[in-house]
Structures are given as C-alpha cells and as structure tokens.
XYZ file of C-alpha atoms in Angstrom:
142
model
C 8.963 15.776 -10.610
C 11.252 18.735 -11.682
C 11.389 19.854 -8.023
C 12.545 16.450 -6.903
C 15.348 16.438 -9.479
C 16.471 19.868 -8.281
C 16.366 18.551 -4.641
C 18.288 15.458 -5.608
C 20.978 17.523 -7.350
C 21.261 19.754 -4.224
C 21.616 16.613 -1.932
C 24.322 15.391 -4.303
C 26.115 18.749 -4.081
C 25.911 18.748 -0.376
C 27.381 15.245 -0.072
C 30.133 16.028 -2.544
C 32.776 16.785 0.030
C 35.102 19.561 -1.526
C 32.539 20.435 -4.144
C 30.024 20.998 -1.398
C 28.832 24.446 -2.423
C 29.108 24.105 -6.175
C 25.741 24.842 -7.721
C 23.974 25.462 -4.301
C 22.877 28.924 -3.153
C 25.021 30.296 -0.134
C 21.851 30.602 1.977
C 20.938 26.846 1.363
C 19.223 25.319 4.416
C 19.626 21.561 4.493
C 16.626 21.325 7.007
C 14.338 23.129 4.496
C 15.518 20.618 1.826
C 14.776 17.720 4.226
C 11.359 19.036 4.910
C 10.605 19.585 1.259
C 11.707 16.108 0.346
C 9.510 14.615 3.133
C 6.547 16.671 1.824
C 7.132 15.690 -1.710
C 7.434 11.903 -0.845
C 4.252 12.215 1.413
C 2.320 13.664 -1.599
C 3.561 11.109 -4.032
C 2.785 8.285 -1.507
C -0.812 9.678 -1.116
C -1.187 9.815 -4.833
C 0.037 6.250 -5.422
C -2.409 5.002 -2.618
C -5.284 6.900 -4.259
C -4.278 5.357 -7.673
C -4.267 1.796 -6.180
C -7.755 2.462 -4.693
C -9.084 3.874 -8.004
C -7.665 1.027 -10.017
C -8.494 -1.832 -7.744
C -11.278 -0.715 -5.578
C -9.175 -1.575 -2.441
C -7.998 0.901 0.114
C -4.663 -0.487 1.309
C -2.978 0.625 4.489
C 0.513 -0.530 5.476
C 1.053 -1.083 9.166
C 4.621 -1.518 10.498
C 4.903 -4.583 12.819
C 8.399 -5.251 14.061
C 10.368 -6.611 10.993
C 7.362 -7.651 9.085
C 4.757 -5.366 7.612
C 0.937 -5.818 7.848
C -1.509 -4.644 5.243
C -5.060 -3.665 6.054
C -7.191 -4.002 2.965
C -10.796 -2.676 2.625
C -12.963 -2.858 -0.448
C -14.854 0.135 -1.773
C -17.866 -2.242 -1.944
C -17.589 -3.429 1.702
C -20.838 -3.599 3.427
C -19.549 -2.640 6.824
C -16.596 -0.525 7.917
C -15.288 -3.688 9.821
C -15.224 -5.702 6.655
C -11.423 -5.888 6.329
C -8.814 -8.307 5.396
C -5.387 -8.371 7.015
C -2.237 -9.558 5.301
C 1.206 -10.025 6.680
C 4.700 -10.170 4.998
C 5.855 -13.656 5.501
C 9.161 -14.582 6.978
C 12.018 -15.483 4.742
C 13.826 -14.022 1.754
C 11.795 -15.324 -1.163
C 8.356 -13.831 -0.814
C 5.850 -14.990 -3.470
C 2.691 -14.082 -1.571
C 1.324 -12.545 1.558
C -0.066 -14.388 4.628
C -3.835 -13.920 5.043
C -4.403 -13.211 8.701
C -7.612 -14.332 10.672
C -10.304 -11.558 10.698
C -14.014 -11.921 10.902
C -14.336 -11.002 7.251
C -11.631 -13.536 6.334
C -13.423 -16.313 8.203
C -16.712 -15.333 6.391
C -14.939 -15.414 2.973
C -13.328 -18.760 3.650
C -16.833 -20.284 3.230
C -17.374 -18.797 -0.252
C -16.293 -19.928 -3.716
C -13.792 -17.043 -3.759
C -11.719 -18.770 -1.152
C -10.822 -21.534 -3.594
C -8.489 -19.119 -5.381
C -6.256 -19.132 -2.314
C -6.827 -22.770 -1.083
C -6.594 -24.475 -4.495
C -4.664 -22.073 -6.614
C -2.650 -20.183 -4.144
C -3.486 -16.793 -5.854
C -4.171 -13.741 -3.765
C -4.822 -11.551 -6.896
C -7.477 -13.977 -8.078
C -9.008 -14.181 -4.593
C -9.113 -10.467 -4.190
C -10.588 -10.031 -7.712
C -13.265 -12.594 -6.960
C -14.205 -11.004 -3.688
C -14.327 -7.556 -5.254
C -16.653 -8.838 -8.110
C -18.871 -10.717 -5.708
C -19.201 -7.544 -3.441
C -19.871 -5.414 -6.725
C -22.725 -7.841 -7.725
C -24.374 -7.847 -4.281
C -24.526 -4.009 -4.314
C -25.692 -3.585 -7.864
C -27.884 -6.698 -8.039
C -26.433 -7.791 -11.369
C-alpha cells in the first residue's frame, strides 16, 4: 500500500506541469513507474479474486465482450470442470442484477428448487448460495 501511495505521488508530480520534477528523482523513468503500477494492480486483482473464492466458494472470471462483460462462475464443489454458470452484464444504465446465460449447468439447475430464487424472488445471491449449499451437501453427504 505504501508503494502505491509513493507511485501515486510520483504520477501527480509528473502531471503537475511546471512542478514536474518536484519531489521526483532526476533519473525517474515513467515507463518503470507504469510497469510497477501494472504489476501492483495485477497482484491486488489476483488477491481480490482469491479472497472472493475463499469467501464464497466461487471462482469468478470476468470476460470482456464488446461493451458488456460476461462472468464465468465455477463452484469449488462442482462435480465436473464443465459445471459453470455464465452471467452477462445487462444493457441499460440501472443494473440491479446480471443476466443468467444458457449453459448446460444452468439448464440442469433450472429444474432444481434452487432456481426458484431466480424465477420467483429474482435473487442471484440467494440462488448462488442455494446452489453452493446443495453441491456441498452432495459432496459431504450431510
């Protein structure tokens, strides 16, 4: 975190016009700064993704798709590698949920009680929690 703050101060100093070199070493290399910022953000994103996985049990991968993003979601308790759910960022400005896309796993889950959380209550968090609990119970035979 301290390194990011230092880098941010250096970026501010560089973009400060007449005060360009104030507080910045004379051998300062903006390309190195850019590379260090990219590496730092990459590390933080990886840590965030791992935290989401550890907290929710879902591995989430964001996939760019034109102007709308897709999210590939796979449970730690999935029986097969292909047991994934795909969601897409909906069109419009006021987004309250994501669109569940058609996958083999989504079709299978649409015939389970978990799916009522989407169809009846319009709640993706409840649906994902119910799916996760069902998969956990299958694996542990609770």
